[in-house]
PDB file of C-alpha atoms in Angstrom:
ATOM      1  CA  UNK A   7      22.319  22.873  59.946  1.00  0.00           C
ATOM      2  CA  UNK A   8      22.264  20.959  63.428  1.00  0.00           C
ATOM      3  CA  UNK A   9      25.800  19.640  62.428  1.00  0.00           C
ATOM      4  CA  UNK A  10      27.457  22.580  61.276  1.00  0.00           C
ATOM      5  CA  UNK A  11      25.822  25.185  63.813  1.00  0.00           C
ATOM      6  CA  UNK A  12      25.179  23.103  66.860  1.00  0.00           C
ATOM      7  CA  UNK A  13      27.597  20.199  67.164  1.00  0.00           C
ATOM      8  CA  UNK A  14      30.462  21.598  65.489  1.00  0.00           C
ATOM      9  CA  UNK A  15      30.406  24.884  67.792  1.00  0.00           C
ATOM     10  CA  UNK A  16      29.831  22.485  70.768  1.00  0.00           C
ATOM     11  CA  UNK A  17      32.970  20.435  69.967  1.00  0.00           C
ATOM     12  CA  UNK A  18      34.984  23.416  69.293  1.00  0.00           C
ATOM     13  CA  UNK A  19      34.102  24.723  73.008  1.00  0.00           C
ATOM     14  CA  UNK A  20      34.646  21.635  74.622  1.00  0.00           C
ATOM     15  CA  UNK A  21      37.844  21.016  72.883  1.00  0.00           C
ATOM     16  CA  UNK A  22      39.398  24.321  73.396  1.00  0.00           C
ATOM     17  CA  UNK A  23      39.145  24.181  77.141  1.00  0.00           C
ATOM     18  CA  UNK A  24      38.381  20.470  78.474  1.00  0.00           C
ATOM     19  CA  UNK A  25      39.803  18.384  75.919  1.00  0.00           C
ATOM     20  CA  UNK A  26      42.899  20.796  76.060  1.00  0.00           C
ATOM     21  CA  UNK A  27      43.034  20.259  80.045  1.00  0.00           C
ATOM     22  CA  UNK A  28      42.952  16.442  79.440  1.00  0.00           C
ATOM     23  CA  UNK A  29      45.891  16.953  76.848  1.00  0.00           C
ATOM     24  CA  UNK A  30      47.893  18.809  79.571  1.00  0.00           C
ATOM     25  CA  UNK A  31      47.521  16.224  82.205  1.00  0.00           C
ATOM     26  CA  UNK A  32      48.986  13.531  79.783  1.00  0.00           C
ATOM     27  CA  UNK A  33      51.582  15.913  79.054  1.00  0.00           C
ATOM     28  CA  UNK A  34      52.321  16.787  82.633  1.00  0.00           C
ATOM     29  CA  UNK A  35      52.742  12.703  83.069  1.00  0.00           C
ATOM     30  CA  UNK A  36      55.063  12.359  80.244  1.00  0.00           C
ATOM     31  CA  UNK A  37      57.728  15.039  80.994  1.00  0.00           C
ATOM     32  CA  UNK A  38      60.586  14.347  82.756  1.00  0.00           C
ATOM     33  CA  UNK A  39      60.315  16.834  85.935  1.00  0.00           C
ATOM     34  CA  UNK A  40      63.473  15.699  87.766  1.00  0.00           C
ATOM     35  CA  UNK A  41      65.399  16.738  84.767  1.00  0.00           C
ATOM     36  CA  UNK A  42      63.775  20.031  84.347  1.00  0.00           C
ATOM     37  CA  UNK A  43      63.783  21.054  88.118  1.00  0.00           C
ATOM     38  CA  UNK A  44      67.626  20.000  87.936  1.00  0.00           C
ATOM     39  CA  UNK A  45      68.038  22.259  85.081  1.00  0.00           C
ATOM     40  CA  UNK A  46      67.296  25.223  87.591  1.00  0.00           C
ATOM     41  CA  UNK A  47      69.288  23.834  90.819  1.00  0.00           C
ATOM     42  CA  UNK A  48      72.433  25.393  91.770  1.00  0.00           C
ATOM     43  CA  UNK A  49      75.083  22.940  92.556  1.00  0.00           C
ATOM     44  CA  UNK A  50      78.505  22.620  93.589  1.00  0.00           C
ATOM     45  CA  UNK A  51      80.766  21.488  90.641  1.00  0.00           C
ATOM     46  CA  UNK A  52      83.642  20.255  93.039  1.00  0.00           C
ATOM     47  CA  UNK A  53      81.776  18.931  95.841  1.00  0.00           C
ATOM     48  CA  UNK A  54      78.142  17.954  94.925  1.00  0.00           C
ATOM     49  CA  UNK A  55      77.549  14.396  94.274  1.00  0.00           C
ATOM     50  CA  UNK A  56      74.620  15.346  92.009  1.00  0.00           C
ATOM     51  CA  UNK A  57      76.680  17.092  89.423  1.00  0.00           C
ATOM     52  CA  UNK A  58      77.196  15.168  86.155  1.00  0.00           C
ATOM     53  CA  UNK A  59      74.041  13.133  87.027  1.00  0.00           C
ATOM     54  CA  UNK A  60      72.490  10.996  84.316  1.00  0.00           C
ATOM     55  CA  UNK A  61      69.214  12.173  85.053  1.00  0.00           C
ATOM     56  CA  UNK A  62      69.675  15.621  83.440  1.00  0.00           C
ATOM     57  CA  UNK A  63      68.562  15.494  79.934  1.00  0.00           C
ATOM     58  CA  UNK A  64      68.261  19.222  78.870  1.00  0.00           C
ATOM     59  CA  UNK A  65      70.637  20.890  76.847  1.00  0.00           C
ATOM     60  CA  UNK A  66      71.652  17.528  75.188  1.00  0.00           C
ATOM     61  CA  UNK A  67      72.339  16.254  78.573  1.00  0.00           C
ATOM     62  CA  UNK A  68      75.803  18.484  78.727  1.00  0.00           C
ATOM     63  CA  UNK A  69      76.992  19.553  82.157  1.00  0.00           C
ATOM     64  CA  UNK A  70      78.910  23.126  81.940  1.00  0.00           C
ATOM     65  CA  UNK A  71      81.281  24.455  84.587  1.00  0.00           C
ATOM     66  CA  UNK A  72      80.469  27.880  85.222  1.00  0.00           C
ATOM     67  CA  UNK A  73      83.456  30.481  85.943  1.00  0.00           C
ATOM     68  CA  UNK A  74      81.629  33.344  87.696  1.00  0.00           C
ATOM     69  CA  UNK A  75      81.210  35.557  84.727  1.00  0.00           C
ATOM     70  CA  UNK A  76      77.563  35.377  83.858  1.00  0.00           C
ATOM     71  CA  UNK A  77      75.747  35.978  87.375  1.00  0.00           C
ATOM     72  CA  UNK A  78      73.307  38.678  88.003  1.00  0.00           C
ATOM     73  CA  UNK A  79      75.295  41.179  90.128  1.00  0.00           C
ATOM     74  CA  UNK A  80      72.020  42.741  91.308  1.00  0.00           C
ATOM     75  CA  UNK A  81      71.271  39.620  93.481  1.00  0.00           C
ATOM     76  CA  UNK A  82      74.857  39.429  94.942  1.00  0.00           C
ATOM     77  CA  UNK A  83      78.122  37.864  94.257  1.00  0.00           C
ATOM     78  CA  UNK A  84      78.853  34.551  93.000  1.00  0.00           C
ATOM     79  CA  UNK A  85      78.682  31.874  95.657  1.00  0.00           C
ATOM     80  CA  UNK A  86      80.768  29.183  93.913  1.00  0.00           C
ATOM     81  CA  UNK A  87      77.530  27.158  92.517  1.00  0.00           C
ATOM     82  CA  UNK A  88      76.416  26.652  88.956  1.00  0.00           C
ATOM     83  CA  UNK A  89      73.455  25.416  87.464  1.00  0.00           C
ATOM     84  CA  UNK A  90      73.663  22.368  84.996  1.00  0.00           C
ATOM     85  CA  UNK A  91      73.930  24.663  81.796  1.00  0.00           C
ATOM     86  CA  UNK A  92      76.572  26.913  83.321  1.00  0.00           C
ATOM     87  CA  UNK A  93      75.057  29.864  85.239  1.00  0.00           C
ATOM     88  CA  UNK A  94      76.856  31.187  87.884  1.00  0.00           C
ATOM     89  CA  UNK A  95      74.647  31.146  90.919  1.00  0.00           C
ATOM     90  CA  UNK A  96      74.416  33.931  93.728  1.00  0.00           C
ATOM     91  CA  UNK A  97      72.044  32.309  95.954  1.00  0.00           C
ATOM     92  CA  UNK A  98      69.181  34.682  95.453  1.00  0.00           C
ATOM     93  CA  UNK A  99      68.358  33.668  91.887  1.00  0.00           C
ATOM     94  CA  UNK A 100      64.874  32.907  90.718  1.00  0.00           C
ATOM     95  CA  UNK A 101      63.822  30.007  89.173  1.00  0.00           C
ATOM     96  CA  UNK A 102      63.040  32.043  86.080  1.00  0.00           C
ATOM     97  CA  UNK A 103      66.807  33.105  85.910  1.00  0.00           C
ATOM     98  CA  UNK A 104      68.095  29.892  86.534  1.00  0.00           C
ATOM     99  CA  UNK A 105      66.138  27.749  84.210  1.00  0.00           C
ATOM    100  CA  UNK A 106      67.359  27.723  80.483  1.00  0.00           C
ATOM    101  CA  UNK A 107      64.283  26.682  78.831  1.00  0.00           C
ATOM    102  CA  UNK A 108      63.033  30.192  78.743  1.00  0.00           C
ATOM    103  CA  UNK A 109      59.125  29.243  78.092  1.00  0.00           C
ATOM    104  CA  UNK A 110      58.346  32.400  80.460  1.00  0.00           C
ATOM    105  CA  UNK A 111      56.385  33.041  83.785  1.00  0.00           C
ATOM    106  CA  UNK A 112      57.905  32.548  86.713  1.00  0.00           C
ATOM    107  CA  UNK A 113      58.590  28.659  86.479  1.00  0.00           C
ATOM    108  CA  UNK A 114      60.001  29.293  83.022  1.00  0.00           C
ATOM    109  CA  UNK A 115      59.413  25.476  82.425  1.00  0.00           C
ATOM    110  CA  UNK A 116      61.358  24.062  85.060  1.00  0.00           C
ATOM    111  CA  UNK A 117      58.549  24.131  87.640  1.00  0.00           C
ATOM    112  CA  UNK A 118      55.533  21.522  87.447  1.00  0.00           C
ATOM    113  CA  UNK A 119      52.441  23.546  87.100  1.00  0.00           C
ATOM    114  CA  UNK A 120      49.036  23.099  89.061  1.00  0.00           C
ATOM    115  CA  UNK A 121      46.625  22.151  86.256  1.00  0.00           C
ATOM    116  CA  UNK A 122      43.471  23.291  87.972  1.00  0.00           C
ATOM    117  CA  UNK A 123      44.998  26.775  88.342  1.00  0.00           C
ATOM    118  CA  UNK A 124      46.108  26.592  84.528  1.00  0.00           C
ATOM    119  CA  UNK A 125      42.773  25.962  83.226  1.00  0.00           C
ATOM    120  CA  UNK A 126      41.158  28.531  85.524  1.00  0.00           C
ATOM    121  CA  UNK A 127      43.611  31.258  84.583  1.00  0.00           C
ATOM    122  CA  UNK A 128      43.044  30.412  80.702  1.00  0.00           C
ATOM    123  CA  UNK A 129      39.897  32.489  81.278  1.00  0.00           C
ATOM    124  CA  UNK A 130      40.909  34.656  84.374  1.00  0.00           C
ATOM    125  CA  UNK A 131      44.492  35.460  83.191  1.00  0.00           C
ATOM    126  CA  UNK A 132      44.811  34.805  79.209  1.00  0.00           C
ATOM    127  CA  UNK A 133      47.785  37.289  78.976  1.00  0.00           C
ATOM    128  CA  UNK A 134      50.140  35.317  81.087  1.00  0.00           C
ATOM    129  CA  UNK A 135      51.262  31.617  82.029  1.00  0.00           C
ATOM    130  CA  UNK A 136      53.067  31.486  85.193  1.00  0.00           C
ATOM    131  CA  UNK A 137      54.019  27.806  85.088  1.00  0.00           C
ATOM    132  CA  UNK A 138      54.381  26.951  81.346  1.00  0.00           C
ATOM    133  CA  UNK A 139      55.198  23.324  80.268  1.00  0.00           C
ATOM    134  CA  UNK A 140      56.025  24.040  76.430  1.00  0.00           C
ATOM    135  CA  UNK A 141      57.414  26.669  74.374  1.00  0.00           C
ATOM    136  CA  UNK A 142      54.625  29.202  72.947  1.00  0.00           C
ATOM    137  CA  UNK A 143      52.056  28.130  75.617  1.00  0.00           C
ATOM    138  CA  UNK A 144      50.665  31.565  76.238  1.00  0.00           C
ATOM    139  CA  UNK A 145      49.799  32.166  72.539  1.00  0.00           C
ATOM    140  CA  UNK A 146      48.167  28.683  71.979  1.00  0.00           C
ATOM    141  CA  UNK A 147      46.166  29.079  74.874  1.00  0.00           C
ATOM    142  CA  UNK A 148      45.156  32.470  73.634  1.00  0.00           C
ATOM    143  CA  UNK A 149      44.026  30.944  70.499  1.00  0.00           C
ATOM    144  CA  UNK A 150      42.169  28.298  72.011  1.00  0.00           C
ATOM    145  CA  UNK A 151      40.106  31.023  74.387  1.00  0.00           C
ATOM    146  CA  UNK A 152      39.406  32.801  71.283  1.00  0.00           C
ATOM    147  CA  UNK A 153      37.902  29.821  69.580  1.00  0.00           C
ATOM    148  CA  UNK A 154      35.720  29.158  72.749  1.00  0.00           C
ATOM    149  CA  UNK A 155      34.197  32.550  72.831  1.00  0.00           C
ATOM    150  CA  UNK A 156      33.456  32.599  69.103  1.00  0.00           C
ATOM    151  CA  UNK A 157      31.649  29.303  69.308  1.00  0.00           C
ATOM    152  CA  UNK A 158      29.165  30.652  71.658  1.00  0.00           C
ATOM    153  CA  UNK A 159      27.692  33.319  69.723  1.00  0.00           C
ATOM    154  CA  UNK A 160      27.776  30.999  66.575  1.00  0.00           C
ATOM    155  CA  UNK A 161      25.795  28.201  68.544  1.00  0.00           C
ATOM    156  CA  UNK A 162      23.550  31.090  69.936  1.00  0.00           C
ATOM    157  CA  UNK A 163      22.494  33.042  66.606  1.00  0.00           C
ATOM    158  CA  UNK A 164      23.706  30.965  63.490  1.00  0.00           C
ATOM    159  CA  UNK A 165      20.849  28.260  63.641  1.00  0.00           C
ATOM    160  CA  UNK A 166      17.925  30.772  64.267  1.00  0.00           C
ATOM    161  CA  UNK A 167      19.241  33.113  61.730  1.00  0.00           C
ATOM    162  CA  UNK A 168      19.534  30.426  58.802  1.00  0.00           C
ATOM    163  CA  UNK A 169      15.974  29.311  60.092  1.00  0.00           C
ATOM    164  CA  UNK A 170      14.447  32.692  59.533  1.00  0.00           C
ATOM    165  CA  UNK A 171      16.039  32.931  56.042  1.00  0.00           C
ATOM    166  CA  UNK A 172      14.205  29.669  55.185  1.00  0.00           C
ATOM    167  CA  UNK A 173      11.253  30.759  56.545  1.00  0.00           C
ATOM    168  CA  UNK A 174      11.167  34.077  54.624  1.00  0.00           C
ATOM    169  CA  UNK A 175      11.468  31.865  51.585  1.00  0.00           C
ATOM    170  CA  UNK A 176       8.738  29.812  52.321  1.00  0.00           C
ATOM    171  CA  UNK A 177       6.547  32.308  53.769  1.00  0.00           C
ATOM    172  CA  UNK A 178       2.904  32.793  52.334  1.00  0.00           C
ATOM    173  CA  UNK A 179       1.293  36.192  51.791  1.00  0.00           C
ATOM    174  CA  UNK A 180      -1.388  35.987  54.458  1.00  0.00           C
ATOM    175  CA  UNK A 181      -1.037  38.030  57.689  1.00  0.00           C
ATOM    176  CA  UNK A 182      -2.181  34.815  59.705  1.00  0.00           C
ATOM    177  CA  UNK A 183       0.725  32.711  58.237  1.00  0.00           C
ATOM    178  CA  UNK A 184       3.140  35.860  58.988  1.00  0.00           C
ATOM    179  CA  UNK A 185       2.170  35.624  62.631  1.00  0.00           C
ATOM    180  CA  UNK A 186       2.495  32.076  62.902  1.00  0.00           C
ATOM    181  CA  UNK A 187       5.942  31.936  61.297  1.00  0.00           C
ATOM    182  CA  UNK A 188       6.898  34.879  63.751  1.00  0.00           C
ATOM    183  CA  UNK A 189       5.920  32.841  66.570  1.00  0.00           C
ATOM    184  CA  UNK A 190       7.707  29.780  65.110  1.00  0.00           C
ATOM    185  CA  UNK A 191      10.799  32.023  64.651  1.00  0.00           C
ATOM    186  CA  UNK A 192      10.584  33.158  68.374  1.00  0.00           C
ATOM    187  CA  UNK A 193      10.003  29.781  69.823  1.00  0.00           C
ATOM    188  CA  UNK A 194      13.458  28.802  67.971  1.00  0.00           C
ATOM    189  CA  UNK A 195      15.271  31.620  69.261  1.00  0.00           C
ATOM    190  CA  UNK A 196      14.419  31.077  72.721  1.00  0.00           C
ATOM    191  CA  UNK A 197      15.046  27.478  72.544  1.00  0.00           C
ATOM    192  CA  UNK A 198      18.434  27.916  71.119  1.00  0.00           C
ATOM    193  CA  UNK A 199      19.336  30.424  73.827  1.00  0.00           C
ATOM    194  CA  UNK A 200      18.345  28.203  76.444  1.00  0.00           C
ATOM    195  CA  UNK A 201      20.135  25.463  74.761  1.00  0.00           C
ATOM    196  CA  UNK A 202      23.327  27.646  74.556  1.00  0.00           C
ATOM    197  CA  UNK A 203      23.130  28.613  78.299  1.00  0.00           C
ATOM    198  CA  UNK A 204      22.600  25.049  79.222  1.00  0.00           C
ATOM    199  CA  UNK A 205      25.635  23.605  77.325  1.00  0.00           C
ATOM    200  CA  UNK A 206      28.058  26.428  78.391  1.00  0.00           C
ATOM    201  CA  UNK A 207      27.107  26.445  82.072  1.00  0.00           C
ATOM    202  CA  UNK A 208      26.798  22.629  81.963  1.00  0.00           C
ATOM    203  CA  UNK A 209      30.232  22.080  80.541  1.00  0.00           C
ATOM    204  CA  UNK A 210      31.875  24.205  83.227  1.00  0.00           C
ATOM    205  CA  UNK A 211      29.607  22.751  86.170  1.00  0.00           C
ATOM    206  CA  UNK A 212      29.887  19.312  85.030  1.00  0.00           C
ATOM    207  CA  UNK A 213      33.654  19.164  84.900  1.00  0.00           C
ATOM    208  CA  UNK A 214      33.862  21.290  88.271  1.00  0.00           C
ATOM    209  CA  UNK A 215      31.693  18.216  89.482  1.00  0.00           C
ATOM    210  CA  UNK A 216      34.036  15.687  88.228  1.00  0.00           C
ATOM    211  CA  UNK A 217      36.872  17.075  90.076  1.00  0.00           C
ATOM    212  CA  UNK A 218      35.309  15.676  93.136  1.00  0.00           C
ATOM    213  CA  UNK A 219      36.686  12.617  92.318  1.00  0.00           C
ATOM    214  CA  UNK A 220      40.075  13.968  92.279  1.00  0.00           C
ATOM    215  CA  UNK A 221      39.476  15.771  95.653  1.00  0.00           C
ATOM    216  CA  UNK A 222      38.394  12.208  97.107  1.00  0.00           C
ATOM    217  CA  UNK A 223      41.527  10.632  95.839  1.00  0.00           C
ATOM    218  CA  UNK A 224      43.484  13.583  97.823  1.00  0.00           C
ATOM    219  CA  UNK A 225      41.671  12.834 100.947  1.00  0.00           C
ATOM    220  CA  UNK A 226      42.193   9.103 100.477  1.00  0.00           C
ATOM    221  CA  UNK A 227      46.084   9.804 100.138  1.00  0.00           C
ATOM    222  CA  UNK A 228      45.976  11.907 103.269  1.00  0.00           C
ATOM    223  CA  UNK A 229      44.198   9.526 105.446  1.00  0.00           C
ATOM    224  CA  UNK A 230      46.170   6.688 104.332  1.00  0.00           C
ATOM    225  CA  UNK A 231      49.557   8.805 105.174  1.00  0.00           C
ATOM    226  CA  UNK A 232      48.023   9.747 108.793  1.00  0.00           C
ATOM    227  CA  UNK A 233      47.108   5.819 109.611  1.00  0.00           C
ATOM    228  CA  UNK A 234      50.659   4.566 108.575  1.00  0.00           C
ATOM    229  CA  UNK A 235      52.539   7.539 110.460  1.00  0.00           C
ATOM    230  CA  UNK A 236      50.458   7.474 113.508  1.00  0.00           C
ATOM    231  CA  UNK A 237      49.356   3.977 113.601  1.00  0.00           C
ATOM    232  CA  UNK A 238      52.345   2.147 112.602  1.00  0.00           C
ATOM    233  CA  UNK A 239      55.485   4.066 111.876  1.00  0.00           C
ATOM    234  CA  UNK A 240      55.380   5.779 115.306  1.00  0.00           C
ATOM    235  CA  UNK A 241      55.338   2.293 117.088  1.00  0.00           C
ATOM    236  CA  UNK A 242      58.142   0.760 115.146  1.00  0.00           C
ATOM    237  CA  UNK A 243      60.515   2.248 117.566  1.00  0.00           C
ATOM    238  CA  UNK A 244      58.820   0.947 120.548  1.00  0.00           C
ATOM    239  CA  UNK A 245      58.610  -2.565 121.762  1.00  0.00           C
ATOM    240  CA  UNK A 246      57.267  -5.531 120.227  1.00  0.00           C
ATOM    241  CA  UNK A 247      53.869  -5.418 121.744  1.00  0.00           C
ATOM    242  CA  UNK A 248      53.233  -1.840 120.926  1.00  0.00           C
ATOM    243  CA  UNK A 249      54.278  -2.316 117.190  1.00  0.00           C
ATOM    244  CA  UNK A 250      51.622  -5.468 117.146  1.00  0.00           C
ATOM    245  CA  UNK A 251      48.965  -3.155 118.432  1.00  0.00           C
ATOM    246  CA  UNK A 252      49.852  -0.361 115.821  1.00  0.00           C
ATOM    247  CA  UNK A 253      49.737  -2.784 112.983  1.00  0.00           C
ATOM    248  CA  UNK A 254      46.494  -4.115 114.363  1.00  0.00           C
ATOM    249  CA  UNK A 255      45.204  -0.525 114.168  1.00  0.00           C
ATOM    250  CA  UNK A 256      46.572   0.321 110.868  1.00  0.00           C
ATOM    251  CA  UNK A 257      45.016  -2.761 109.416  1.00  0.00           C
ATOM    252  CA  UNK A 258      41.714  -2.266 110.837  1.00  0.00           C
ATOM    253  CA  UNK A 259      41.596   1.483 109.613  1.00  0.00           C
ATOM    254  CA  UNK A 260      43.082   0.628 106.244  1.00  0.00           C
ATOM    255  CA  UNK A 261      40.292  -2.008 105.666  1.00  0.00           C
ATOM    256  CA  UNK A 262      37.209  -0.236 107.523  1.00  0.00           C
ATOM    257  CA  UNK A 263      37.950   3.364 106.337  1.00  0.00           C
ATOM    258  CA  UNK A 264      40.143   3.204 103.186  1.00  0.00           C
ATOM    259  CA  UNK A 265      38.840  -0.202 101.396  1.00  0.00           C
ATOM    260  CA  UNK A 266      35.191   0.029 102.674  1.00  0.00           C
ATOM    261  CA  UNK A 267      34.143   3.394 103.343  1.00  0.00           C
ATOM    262  CA  UNK A 268      36.268   5.453 100.709  1.00  0.00           C
ATOM    263  CA  UNK A 269      35.541   2.776  97.889  1.00  0.00           C
ATOM    264  CA  UNK A 270      31.910   3.057  98.691  1.00  0.00           C
ATOM    265  CA  UNK A 271      31.997   6.643  98.557  1.00  0.00           C
ATOM    266  CA  UNK A 272      33.607   6.930  95.131  1.00  0.00           C
ATOM    267  CA  UNK A 273      31.367   4.447  93.812  1.00  0.00           C
ATOM    268  CA  UNK A 274      28.351   6.502  94.858  1.00  0.00           C
ATOM    269  CA  UNK A 275      29.972   9.761  93.470  1.00  0.00           C
ATOM    270  CA  UNK A 276      30.859   8.354  90.324  1.00  0.00           C
ATOM    271  CA  UNK A 277      27.385   6.586  89.840  1.00  0.00           C
ATOM    272  CA  UNK A 278      25.779  10.098  90.659  1.00  0.00           C
ATOM    273  CA  UNK A 279      28.196  11.828  88.256  1.00  0.00           C
ATOM    274  CA  UNK A 280      27.505   9.366  85.618  1.00  0.00           C
ATOM    275  CA  UNK A 281      23.641   9.562  86.198  1.00  0.00           C
ATOM    276  CA  UNK A 282      23.466  13.595  86.323  1.00  0.00           C
ATOM    277  CA  UNK A 283      26.435  14.992  84.662  1.00  0.00           C
ATOM    278  CA  UNK A 284      26.792  12.663  82.032  1.00  0.00           C
ATOM    279  CA  UNK A 285      23.565  11.171  81.033  1.00  0.00           C
ATOM    280  CA  UNK A 286      21.879  14.766  80.488  1.00  0.00           C
ATOM    281  CA  UNK A 287      24.032  14.971  77.325  1.00  0.00           C
ATOM    282  CA  UNK A 288      21.814  12.653  75.793  1.00  0.00           C
ATOM    283  CA  UNK A 289      18.454  12.969  77.441  1.00  0.00           C
ATOM    284  CA  UNK A 290      16.413  15.833  76.047  1.00  0.00           C
ATOM    285  CA  UNK A 291      12.861  14.911  77.644  1.00  0.00           C
ATOM    286  CA  UNK A 292      11.343  15.765  74.545  1.00  0.00           C
ATOM    287  CA  UNK A 293       8.007  13.661  74.948  1.00  0.00           C
ATOM    288  CA  UNK A 294       9.469  11.080  72.698  1.00  0.00           C
ATOM    289  CA  UNK A 295       9.203   7.492  74.098  1.00  0.00           C
ATOM    290  CA  UNK A 296      12.704   5.785  74.187  1.00  0.00           C
ATOM    291  CA  UNK A 297      13.132   3.375  71.765  1.00  0.00           C
ATOM    292  CA  UNK A 298      16.266   0.920  71.947  1.00  0.00           C
ATOM    293  CA  UNK A 299      18.122   0.073  68.744  1.00  0.00           C
ATOM    294  CA  UNK A 300      16.749  -3.413  67.570  1.00  0.00           C
ATOM    295  CA  UNK A 301      17.849  -5.545  64.540  1.00  0.00           C
ATOM    296  CA  UNK A 302      14.435  -7.447  65.064  1.00  0.00           C
ATOM    297  CA  UNK A 303      12.509  -3.892  64.685  1.00  0.00           C
ATOM    298  CA  UNK A 304      14.155  -3.001  61.860  1.00  0.00           C
ATOM    299  CA  UNK A 305      13.893  -5.959  59.818  1.00  0.00           C
ATOM    300  CA  UNK A 306      10.521  -6.012  60.836  1.00  0.00           C
ATOM    301  CA  UNK A 307       9.732  -2.676  59.314  1.00  0.00           C
ATOM    302  CA  UNK A 308      12.011  -3.510  56.055  1.00  0.00           C
ATOM    303  CA  UNK A 309       9.541  -6.699  55.430  1.00  0.00           C
ATOM    304  CA  UNK A 310       6.320  -4.709  55.882  1.00  0.00           C
ATOM    305  CA  UNK A 311       7.570  -1.944  53.567  1.00  0.00           C
TER     306      UNK A 311
END
């Protein structure tokens, strides 16, 4: 019963939202965005060096020279530029109009999405995907959201319901027994409601907590850029002595801030996340003493029996 009405709904809820987000991360990394963005770029077929580039892989990597017959007149007149797939550009065309993938939204598949915003919009705006990565993304995300919403009431109600049916079969004829059974079912229902609330809120809050590591990586990147530009890059065009001092400042701040303070900060955050967010998935605090797995104990019990 725990497997079908607790474990499986939890897996469905987690997979529909958060495992799907991990899949989107890997999908975004694997897509050739240079080719897709080029698909929605207007270029001059006669004078642009990028025309005919081997980086373009969409539409069988075929370049089509436009003739000015298929532009949107509402955006103005044809300016002589074309997209790689043959759309005549006016200079006022949107990405959705210039992209040939037709995945929907303003990006239409030619613009890399912000995945954090994509995950939030699965719940807040399920009827639209502004920056899709694949065809049919809106329908798949709607179905996954439906599975996540259905798994919550199943997790909340199914186990207490079937336990109550089992209690009715085993119930005695005395009033005291009926009262005890009723109290037992009430406790199960309350316990299940607490478990459901903790799981749903915990999945969201724990995932948001892990995003702090992503925020730290962004801060690390920005600090590295600032140190490089202000300490070293700005002194390269000066004299030798200024460059020498700039390199010293850059090396010192890199070692002290990026390699020591930031690494320690990331380690402490990761340790805290592992202890608080990760360990609570396995620790119930039910008053049962922890017993580590031991072959010696198992063999001893087997010999005694």
